[in-house]
């Protein structure tokens, strides 16, 4: 097991707006898994949205995986993509910022460049209601298994109960 | 040809808003409006739910000031469980809530000043859009950007220690709190690790004030005249007239400083405040009933609070308050950009209060909850970072919420924000035939001073570009620009 690498799983979204809660829900699932297997090199965090102070948080990790619900039309179920630092692509408001912006700020202020990825999970419903829609739930469960497999590879660990292929 | 310009949405303002500015044939501004697309139906979301869920549920209104909603709801429910109106809690219950609230205040104000407004001060309102963000601030003034981030983080840690967690905190419950502050939590917030200490937060708050005052000194005319207009001002004050953002009585003063609402109990807010509906926006326009729609509107938020209170009960902030008051010779201050000055004085006050509270052993007490005779109705009012926040609930015999009414800070500031947009449009757009990026930002600077926050809950619903629409008097689109 690679105990040198420190990994942060950071889910964000509003659990009171249906599928937007997937980012936080999946971090809860990862936390349960991590605790069951004593994976102390994985840390979990979650919030309604990313904020500028998260730049300091991510500077403490080798690998950061952001998890967010997505309404992208061309997204089938989920996608893991590299996050390239970017100071141009700022979200509509500055209260909430993008993963790319966080990583860029991390580099500028804390001189660290963690390996950053964004796991986007397709959602369908965003109204003021708790609970994740059935279609989104399927996407989230697949994304969860995929994320477990990614973490196994990154940390050089393997659990027989997880079928990665 | 007469024109109407629409700026939609307003960047660096939470939620979705647009600005329309009508020009006459000579290009003069005739009318400006700020339209807010507000979430509808949130009150219905909590109806039918058990009342004790409300302090957690209402945090979903907003990811920026969830603690304000959490505490305003808890205060209303204190009344319902018979724990009184803010003064009936145990010493530990009240002080833990206060620490939570001042932590939220601190981090919210810091975010606004350092990350939303400092680019305007560092680079000017006519700077290129790519400069108007915190990364450009970091390149220009690394200390400022770094301190802003660490101060924000400090406030978040205060919230996490008192509310239990960052998302959907549960610290405040009807009648009190569900945890005290442990010694380990206290020591972590009070002493470190460097630079995360209470003393450092006070020191950096003073530095932020110096930054603003230096800018003000060098740009006095612009800062003082920008969207400046007289108004009434409303806020909570402590019963002895001190600034108090957690609890007090409602007071309003007019533009001469005369009291027009004299320290009334907020349980009776319905007797004093009315909300007007206008057909061109979803957001209501509150006003003082006694003075009517035309004369009864008011400002809320940092500027209003410093105009309304008699003093600030911490020494460093009081010293700054005296300087602030002397600037207008003791009269209420109607300069919109002085919201930033007032906000930074409140940052300093919050840092001082947090430090004092962390040194108070009452925070480690174990008497956390009070209950009394059950009531069917309760009102909770708190000073949220952006201004006075009202929560009002009715509960039936089955403990279910049957009615909820919320007046949020941004709604209270609706009329002054519209006036600020109008004043700025007249200053920057009169006689202009083309809308430039600096002109658009000039309008946004005026709105940003009020720090409106509609809801961050939209964040997963996609990015919203800035749309500028030029229309004639018949509302026909003659030009349209989209950025972002």
XYZ file of C-alpha atoms in Angstrom:
649
model
C 0.000 0.000 0.000
C 1.218 3.456 -0.875
C 0.982 5.358 2.388
C 2.944 8.354 1.124
C 0.204 9.783 -1.027
C -2.499 11.805 0.635
C -5.813 11.940 -1.171
C -8.699 14.338 -0.631
C -12.184 13.510 -1.878
C -14.149 16.754 -1.935
C -17.863 16.575 -2.750
C -19.993 19.663 -3.130
C -23.622 20.548 -3.801
C -26.891 21.203 -2.020
C -28.583 18.097 -0.590
C -31.819 20.078 -0.422
C -31.980 20.327 -4.209
C -32.465 16.761 -5.360
C -29.634 15.459 -7.530
C -27.372 18.335 -6.540
C -26.805 16.375 -3.344
C -24.818 13.624 -5.109
C -21.455 15.295 -4.498
C -21.962 15.197 -0.746
C -23.667 11.810 -0.721
C -20.768 10.107 -2.457
C -18.294 11.504 0.061
C -20.386 9.926 2.811
C -20.189 6.588 0.985
C -16.432 6.911 0.545
C -16.041 7.815 4.205
C -17.888 4.664 5.247
C -15.675 2.557 2.992
C -12.511 4.306 4.184
C -13.418 3.726 7.831
C -14.256 0.084 7.229
C -10.814 -0.521 5.705
C -8.788 1.909 7.818
C -7.654 3.917 4.795
C -6.163 6.796 6.714
C -4.443 8.327 3.709
C -7.838 9.312 2.318
C -9.517 12.429 3.700
C -13.051 13.531 3.017
C -14.521 17.020 2.869
C -17.777 18.460 1.593
C -19.571 21.764 1.298
C -22.396 23.487 -0.529
C -19.900 24.883 -2.989
C -16.222 25.458 -3.458
C -14.872 28.585 -1.850
C -11.571 30.403 -2.109
C -10.267 29.065 1.204
C -10.357 25.573 -0.282
C -7.143 26.546 -2.076
C -5.359 26.221 1.261
C -7.046 22.897 1.985
C -6.104 21.239 -1.305
C -2.507 22.443 -0.931
C -2.090 19.778 1.768
C -2.727 16.837 -0.606
C -1.006 14.996 -3.417
C -4.251 14.072 -5.115
C -7.593 15.857 -4.978
C -10.783 14.482 -6.496
C -13.665 16.926 -6.633
C -17.116 15.360 -6.977
C -20.064 17.319 -8.293
C -23.454 16.759 -9.874
C -23.667 17.875 -13.476
C -26.434 18.825 -15.853
C -24.242 18.671 -18.934
C -26.367 17.491 -21.826
C -23.651 15.347 -23.410
C -22.707 13.549 -20.214
C -24.041 9.977 -20.187
C -23.614 8.927 -16.554
C -20.346 10.116 -15.092
C -16.902 11.301 -16.157
C -13.544 11.750 -14.459
C -11.492 14.555 -15.985
C -8.195 16.221 -15.180
C -8.512 19.687 -13.664
C -6.139 22.131 -15.261
C -5.411 25.299 -13.275
C -7.282 28.188 -14.815
C -7.829 31.737 -13.692
C -10.177 32.650 -16.490
C -12.996 30.215 -16.017
C -14.597 31.742 -12.985
C -18.156 30.754 -12.190
C -20.972 33.291 -12.451
C -20.321 34.502 -8.942
C -17.126 34.783 -6.985
C -18.818 33.382 -3.898
C -18.621 29.987 -5.536
C -15.602 29.094 -7.635
C -14.614 26.257 -9.936
C -12.148 23.414 -9.220
C -9.802 24.876 -11.852
C -9.852 28.197 -10.062
C -9.140 26.551 -6.695
C -6.147 24.691 -8.109
C -4.839 27.837 -9.759
C -5.198 29.807 -6.529
C -3.464 26.985 -4.680
C -0.497 27.323 -7.017
C -0.400 31.102 -6.797
C -0.658 31.439 -3.042
C 0.594 28.167 -1.620
C 2.993 27.076 -4.378
C 1.557 23.567 -4.543
C 0.079 21.753 -7.506
C -1.859 18.684 -6.426
C -2.955 16.206 -9.061
C -6.568 17.307 -9.396
C -9.533 15.590 -11.018
C -13.229 16.318 -11.257
C -15.745 13.489 -11.089
C -18.929 14.794 -12.700
C -22.082 12.737 -12.181
C -25.072 13.294 -14.388
C -28.166 14.577 -12.548
C -31.686 15.200 -13.769
C -33.731 16.947 -11.096
C -32.835 20.130 -9.208
C -35.991 21.204 -7.409
C -36.276 22.028 -3.707
C -36.570 18.516 -2.392
C -34.375 16.060 -0.562
C -33.333 12.738 -2.057
C -31.700 11.754 -5.299
C -33.756 10.759 -8.323
C -33.729 7.098 -9.365
C -31.871 7.761 -12.624
C -29.215 9.836 -10.891
C -28.893 7.239 -8.157
C -27.855 4.648 -10.733
C -25.209 7.023 -12.072
C -23.971 7.729 -8.584
C -23.662 4.071 -7.656
C -21.637 3.385 -10.802
C -19.503 6.432 -10.109
C -18.910 5.233 -6.566
C -17.552 1.870 -7.716
C -15.457 3.621 -10.343
C -14.065 5.968 -7.694
C -13.196 3.049 -5.411
C -11.294 1.447 -8.284
C -9.455 4.673 -9.018
C -8.449 4.967 -5.389
C -7.249 1.371 -5.340
C -4.990 2.118 -8.297
C -3.743 5.389 -6.910
C -2.926 3.930 -3.515
C -1.820 0.531 -4.750
C -4.379 -1.367 -2.725
C -6.943 -3.986 -3.665
C -10.144 -5.248 -2.155
C -11.642 -8.411 -3.530
C -15.235 -7.297 -3.034
C -14.827 -4.469 -5.554
C -15.213 -5.549 -9.166
C -13.335 -3.021 -11.241
C -13.584 -4.542 -14.688
C -34.406 56.572 -30.434
C -34.966 55.795 -26.752
C -33.029 52.828 -25.462
C -33.246 50.338 -22.661
C -30.126 48.537 -21.547
C -30.343 45.253 -19.734
C -27.411 43.845 -17.791
C -28.125 40.248 -16.949
C -27.181 38.698 -14.675
C -25.142 40.756 -12.261
C -21.762 39.145 -11.787
C -20.327 38.569 -8.343
C -23.829 38.859 -6.923
C -25.402 35.650 -5.666
C -28.406 34.329 -7.533
C -29.807 35.712 -10.722
C -30.386 39.393 -11.326
C -30.537 41.778 -14.233
C -30.411 45.502 -14.598
C -32.431 47.512 -17.079
C -31.582 51.092 -17.843
C -33.829 53.190 -20.043
C -32.404 56.022 -22.065
C -34.399 58.754 -23.787
C -33.800 60.068 -27.295
C -30.929 62.197 -26.081
C -29.274 59.271 -24.346
C -30.180 60.427 -20.868
C -31.016 57.855 -18.216
C -34.712 58.067 -17.422
C -35.240 54.957 -15.343
C -33.159 52.108 -13.894
C -34.311 48.948 -12.251
C -32.696 45.999 -10.571
C -34.731 42.870 -11.219
C -34.198 39.912 -8.961
C -35.278 36.413 -9.823
C -35.817 35.146 -6.323
C -36.575 31.601 -5.309
C -40.276 31.236 -4.763
C -41.912 28.779 -2.520
C -39.207 28.135 0.020
C -41.638 28.989 2.793
C -43.881 26.211 1.505
C -40.912 23.844 1.622
C -40.861 24.037 5.425
C -44.631 23.960 5.899
C -45.847 20.604 7.172
C -42.429 19.734 8.632
C -41.843 19.287 12.377
C -40.732 22.604 13.819
C -37.461 21.264 15.222
C -36.273 20.525 11.687
C -36.511 24.168 10.631
C -33.058 25.356 11.828
C -31.441 22.720 9.614
C -33.859 22.933 6.685
C -33.595 26.692 6.264
C -29.857 26.479 5.751
C -30.661 25.230 2.272
C -31.782 28.722 1.412
C -28.232 29.813 0.943
C -24.726 28.394 0.981
C -23.205 31.754 1.856
C -25.037 32.656 5.049
C -26.629 29.389 6.210
C -25.688 30.162 9.813
C -27.802 33.330 9.780
C -30.845 31.334 8.697
C -29.970 28.572 11.157
C -29.879 31.029 14.060
C -32.857 33.155 13.004
C -34.976 30.000 12.796
C -33.652 28.761 16.140
C -34.496 32.111 17.743
C -38.055 31.943 16.430
C -38.368 28.399 17.760
C -36.992 29.460 21.141
C -40.236 31.384 21.488
C -42.281 28.374 20.441
C -40.668 26.051 23.008
C -41.156 28.672 25.714
C -37.500 29.628 26.042
C -38.164 33.332 25.570
C -36.981 35.790 22.970
C -33.231 35.645 23.036
C -32.745 36.476 26.692
C -34.127 33.277 28.174
C -31.360 30.931 27.086
C -28.663 29.613 29.392
C -25.436 31.611 29.468
C -23.611 28.842 27.602
C -26.412 28.466 25.057
C -26.412 32.130 24.182
C -22.633 32.522 24.084
C -22.052 29.462 21.895
C -24.644 30.812 19.465
C -22.991 34.213 19.543
C -19.602 32.715 18.758
C -21.138 30.815 15.844
C -22.773 33.997 14.551
C -19.702 36.214 14.860
C -17.651 33.513 13.129
C -20.127 33.509 10.264
C -20.179 37.295 10.163
C -16.409 37.460 10.076
C -15.972 34.969 7.244
C -18.822 36.374 5.166
C -17.607 39.973 5.402
C -14.059 38.870 4.694
C -15.118 37.005 1.577
C -17.029 40.009 0.369
C -14.296 42.535 0.916
C -11.198 40.589 -0.047
C -12.592 38.547 -2.887
C -15.515 40.441 -4.336
C -14.655 44.078 -3.795
C -10.898 44.416 -3.347
C -10.303 43.956 -7.102
C -12.334 47.120 -7.682
C -10.215 48.988 -5.154
C -6.884 47.630 -6.327
C -7.421 47.997 -10.040
C -10.260 50.485 -10.391
C -13.757 49.960 -11.654
C -12.654 50.474 -15.243
C -10.031 47.718 -15.090
C -10.104 44.845 -17.559
C -12.486 42.061 -16.468
C -9.659 39.518 -16.276
C -8.070 41.621 -13.524
C -11.166 41.755 -11.390
C -10.667 38.568 -9.407
C -8.715 37.304 -6.444
C -5.959 35.761 -8.550
C -5.115 39.173 -9.935
C -5.270 40.490 -6.381
C -2.837 37.754 -5.347
C -0.410 38.779 -8.071
C -0.668 42.452 -7.104
C -0.822 42.093 -3.314
C -0.064 38.573 -2.156
C -0.446 39.380 1.550
C -3.936 40.740 1.040
C -5.072 37.665 -0.868
C -3.405 35.285 1.593
C -4.850 37.021 4.646
C -8.296 37.047 3.073
C -8.179 33.296 2.564
C -6.875 32.511 6.039
C -9.375 34.851 7.734
C -12.148 33.195 5.802
C -10.843 29.780 6.860
C -10.706 30.915 10.485
C -14.361 31.958 10.425
C -15.287 28.606 8.879
C -13.463 26.785 11.671
C -15.384 28.766 14.293
C -18.603 27.701 12.572
C -17.546 24.062 12.374
C -16.628 24.033 16.093
C -19.907 25.570 17.209
C -22.402 24.307 14.609
C -20.947 20.816 14.472
C -20.164 20.814 10.746
C -19.880 23.065 7.725
C -22.902 21.758 5.831
C -26.235 21.620 7.629
C -24.861 22.493 11.039
C -27.012 21.403 13.924
C -25.531 23.399 16.806
C -28.512 25.655 17.510
C -31.681 23.856 18.549
C -34.980 25.234 19.864
C -34.218 26.493 23.352
C -30.430 26.471 23.125
C -27.533 24.512 21.651
C -26.653 20.843 21.459
C -22.978 21.201 22.361
C -20.614 23.485 24.188
C -17.119 24.402 23.062
C -14.539 21.936 24.314
C -11.236 23.121 25.721
C -9.417 21.596 22.765
C -11.669 23.458 20.324
C -11.204 26.654 22.287
C -7.415 26.361 22.355
C -7.286 25.595 18.648
C -9.222 28.768 17.834
C -7.598 30.947 20.437
C -3.930 30.144 20.012
C -3.062 28.642 16.749
C -1.525 26.956 14.842
C 0.104 30.052 13.361
C -1.351 32.150 11.807
C -4.772 30.878 12.890
C -5.071 32.627 16.233
C -7.643 35.048 17.574
C -4.985 37.731 18.030
C -3.854 37.402 14.420
C -7.420 37.833 13.199
C -7.682 41.112 15.112
C -4.333 42.252 13.703
C -5.278 41.421 10.117
C -8.690 43.064 10.537
C -6.940 46.291 11.451
C -4.757 45.888 8.369
C -7.797 45.498 6.120
C -9.269 48.679 7.559
C -6.040 50.523 6.884
C -6.117 49.267 3.301
C -9.592 50.681 2.773
C -8.851 53.957 4.520
C -5.747 54.440 2.421
C -7.776 53.859 -0.736
C -10.463 56.218 0.521
C -7.920 58.937 1.222
C -6.602 58.717 -2.323
C -10.012 58.426 -3.978
C -12.146 60.433 -1.616
C -14.357 62.148 -4.130
C -15.190 58.984 -6.022
C -15.846 56.904 -2.897
C -17.981 59.582 -1.249
C -20.075 60.463 -4.280
C -20.624 56.995 -5.709
C -24.351 56.159 -5.442
C -24.683 58.514 -2.499
C -28.204 59.352 -1.371
C -30.036 59.877 1.925
C -32.249 57.186 3.420
C -33.711 55.746 6.564
C -31.708 52.984 8.258
C -32.935 49.958 10.202
C -31.249 47.351 12.373
C -31.287 45.507 15.659
C -29.530 47.239 18.541
C -28.896 46.077 22.059
C -31.283 47.655 24.553
C -28.604 50.121 25.639
C -28.000 51.192 22.024
C -24.869 49.107 21.425
C -24.209 47.369 18.129
C -25.465 43.799 18.577
C -25.824 41.481 15.623
C -27.318 38.560 17.570
C -30.118 40.034 19.615
C -31.833 43.266 20.526
C -34.693 45.548 19.652
C -35.595 47.028 16.280
C -34.587 50.635 15.734
C -34.781 52.845 12.661
C -33.442 56.371 12.134
C -34.098 58.851 9.335
C -31.429 60.632 7.312
C -31.023 63.222 10.078
C -30.579 60.570 12.734
C -34.014 61.020 14.308
C -35.527 57.800 15.601
C -38.506 56.770 13.536
C -38.784 53.284 15.026
C -37.921 53.428 18.667
C -36.477 50.181 20.012
C -39.506 47.971 19.500
C -39.865 44.250 20.201
C -39.339 42.332 16.966
C -42.066 39.862 17.896
C -44.368 42.646 16.693
C -42.525 43.335 13.422
C -45.781 42.912 11.482
C -47.117 46.017 13.181
C -44.288 48.125 11.829
C -43.145 46.680 8.515
C -45.126 46.204 5.331
C -43.990 44.663 2.060
C -44.992 46.121 -1.301
C -45.261 44.018 -4.451
C -44.322 45.599 -7.799
C -45.274 44.019 -11.067
C -41.801 44.072 -12.666
C -39.906 42.041 -10.056
C -40.501 39.061 -7.805
C -38.688 40.646 -4.887
C -40.855 42.661 -2.514
C -40.139 46.167 -1.242
C -40.377 46.441 2.566
C -41.093 49.790 4.238
C -42.092 51.188 7.625
C -45.876 51.209 7.720
C -46.140 54.456 9.597
C -44.234 56.367 6.911
C -45.698 54.743 3.832
C -44.107 53.385 0.664
C -42.554 56.654 -0.484
C -40.946 57.726 2.774
C -40.740 54.519 4.766
C -38.110 52.540 2.826
C -34.792 51.939 4.518
C -31.292 50.557 4.211
C -30.065 47.547 6.187
C -26.618 45.985 6.567
C -23.275 47.314 7.797
C -23.862 50.972 6.894
C -27.336 50.984 8.434
C -26.123 49.250 11.591
C -23.427 51.849 12.216
C -25.914 54.616 11.488
C -28.431 53.186 13.932
C -26.333 52.116 16.919
C -24.959 54.478 19.562
C -21.656 52.702 20.151
C -19.710 49.489 19.555
C -18.956 47.476 22.691
C -15.358 46.487 21.823
C -12.521 48.991 22.146
C -10.728 48.826 18.791
C -13.932 48.815 16.748
C -15.323 51.633 18.913
C -12.288 53.761 18.063
C -12.883 53.139 14.364
C -16.603 53.803 14.826
C -15.831 57.221 16.303
C -13.743 58.082 13.247
C -16.494 56.802 10.971
C -19.141 58.881 12.743
C -16.956 61.993 12.812
C -16.632 61.829 9.028
C -20.316 62.775 8.669
C -20.319 64.895 11.820
C -22.444 62.376 13.647
C -25.194 62.323 11.016
C -26.231 59.112 9.253
C -23.966 58.209 6.379
C -25.707 57.738 2.995
C -22.653 56.928 0.867
C -23.066 53.505 -0.692
C -19.358 52.733 -0.945
C -19.027 53.453 2.764
C -20.745 50.101 3.219
C -17.234 48.715 2.756
C -15.839 50.925 5.504
C -18.655 49.922 7.855
C -18.225 46.275 6.883
C -14.550 46.308 7.798
C -15.294 47.940 11.157
C -17.682 45.039 11.737
C -14.942 42.587 10.743
C -12.747 44.090 13.443
C -15.605 44.031 15.951
C -16.302 40.376 15.141
C -12.642 39.465 15.630
C -12.625 41.213 19.011
C -15.880 39.540 20.108
C -14.635 36.104 19.057
C -11.428 36.632 21.023
C -13.372 37.746 24.097
C -15.773 34.821 23.862
C -12.966 32.299 23.453
C -11.508 33.549 26.727
C -14.856 33.148 28.475
C -15.210 29.903 30.515
C -18.993 30.052 30.087
C -18.453 28.419 26.693
C -17.478 25.207 28.464
C -20.677 25.116 30.539
C -22.979 22.105 30.400
C -26.352 23.760 30.894
C -27.354 24.030 27.262
C -31.134 24.018 26.778
C -34.138 25.803 28.268
C -37.796 24.950 27.749
C -41.014 26.437 29.042
C -44.662 26.761 28.131
C -45.231 25.810 24.497
C -46.368 28.642 22.186
C -48.015 28.470 18.775
C -46.062 31.243 17.101
C -42.604 32.790 17.192
C -40.462 35.384 15.447
C -36.671 35.298 15.241
C -34.684 38.287 14.053
C -30.956 38.473 13.619
C -28.518 40.792 11.901
C -27.187 38.682 9.046
C -24.006 39.978 7.371
C -26.110 41.670 4.686
C -28.714 43.074 7.061
C -31.751 42.359 9.172
C -33.221 38.882 8.709
C -36.731 37.950 9.863
C -38.033 34.398 10.402
C -41.639 33.931 11.511
C -43.303 30.553 12.128
C -46.641 29.212 13.284
C -46.866 25.653 14.606
C -49.944 23.490 15.182
C -50.739 21.105 18.046
C -48.998 18.272 16.191
C -45.736 20.256 16.179
C -45.952 20.828 12.425
C -45.154 24.186 10.842
C -48.313 25.688 9.358
C -46.935 29.079 8.316
C -43.485 30.460 7.587
C -42.628 34.003 6.552
C -39.084 35.098 5.836
C -37.872 38.604 5.032
C -34.244 38.261 4.002
C -31.631 41.002 4.137
C -31.433 41.480 0.398
C -35.192 42.056 0.235
C -34.869 44.718 2.917
C -32.267 46.439 0.741
C -34.320 46.225 -2.449
C -35.274 49.892 -2.695
C -31.813 51.279 -1.854
C -30.165 48.905 -4.329
C -32.516 50.155 -7.033
C -31.682 53.728 -6.111
C -27.970 52.934 -6.155
C -28.303 51.492 -9.665
C -30.192 54.573 -10.807
C -27.643 56.975 -9.328
C -24.768 55.077 -10.916
C -26.464 54.802 -14.286
C -27.007 58.549 -14.332
C -23.384 59.168 -13.399
C -21.857 56.772 -15.917
C -24.331 56.329 -18.753
C -25.907 59.697 -19.426
C -25.235 60.757 -22.988
C -23.489 57.511 -23.923
C -24.402 55.705 -27.096
C -22.527 52.515 -26.424
C -22.357 50.340 -23.366
C -18.825 49.462 -22.384
C -17.524 46.883 -19.937
C -16.402 49.555 -17.407
C -19.892 51.060 -17.478
C -21.411 47.691 -16.733
C -18.982 47.129 -13.910
C -19.756 50.583 -12.531
C -23.347 49.492 -12.008
C -22.222 46.239 -10.477
C -19.897 48.062 -8.066
C -22.906 49.939 -6.694
C -24.915 46.756 -6.259
C -21.979 44.842 -4.811
C -21.591 47.440 -2.045
C -24.834 46.048 -0.618
C -23.508 42.480 -0.960
C -26.798 41.050 -2.145
C -27.150 37.324 -1.740
C -30.136 35.614 -3.253
C -29.128 32.006 -3.022
C -26.141 29.954 -3.879
C -28.275 26.873 -4.172
C -28.308 27.341 -7.941
C -24.675 26.440 -8.371
C -25.239 23.117 -10.076
C -27.759 24.599 -12.419
C -25.188 25.845 -14.838
C -23.185 28.951 -15.434
C -24.961 32.163 -16.163
C -23.381 34.526 -18.644
C -23.559 38.276 -18.356
C -26.099 39.434 -20.890
C -26.456 43.025 -21.996
C -29.549 43.905 -23.977
C -30.163 47.250 -25.568
C -33.814 48.035 -26.053
C -35.839 50.959 -27.282
C -38.738 52.474 -25.443
C -41.073 49.925 -26.995
C -38.926 47.216 -25.411
C -37.631 46.063 -28.791
C -34.135 44.628 -28.660
C -31.757 46.681 -30.752
C -28.499 45.259 -29.438
C -27.406 42.430 -27.196
C -24.063 41.413 -25.730
C -23.222 38.343 -23.708
C -20.067 37.810 -21.714
C -18.877 34.908 -19.590
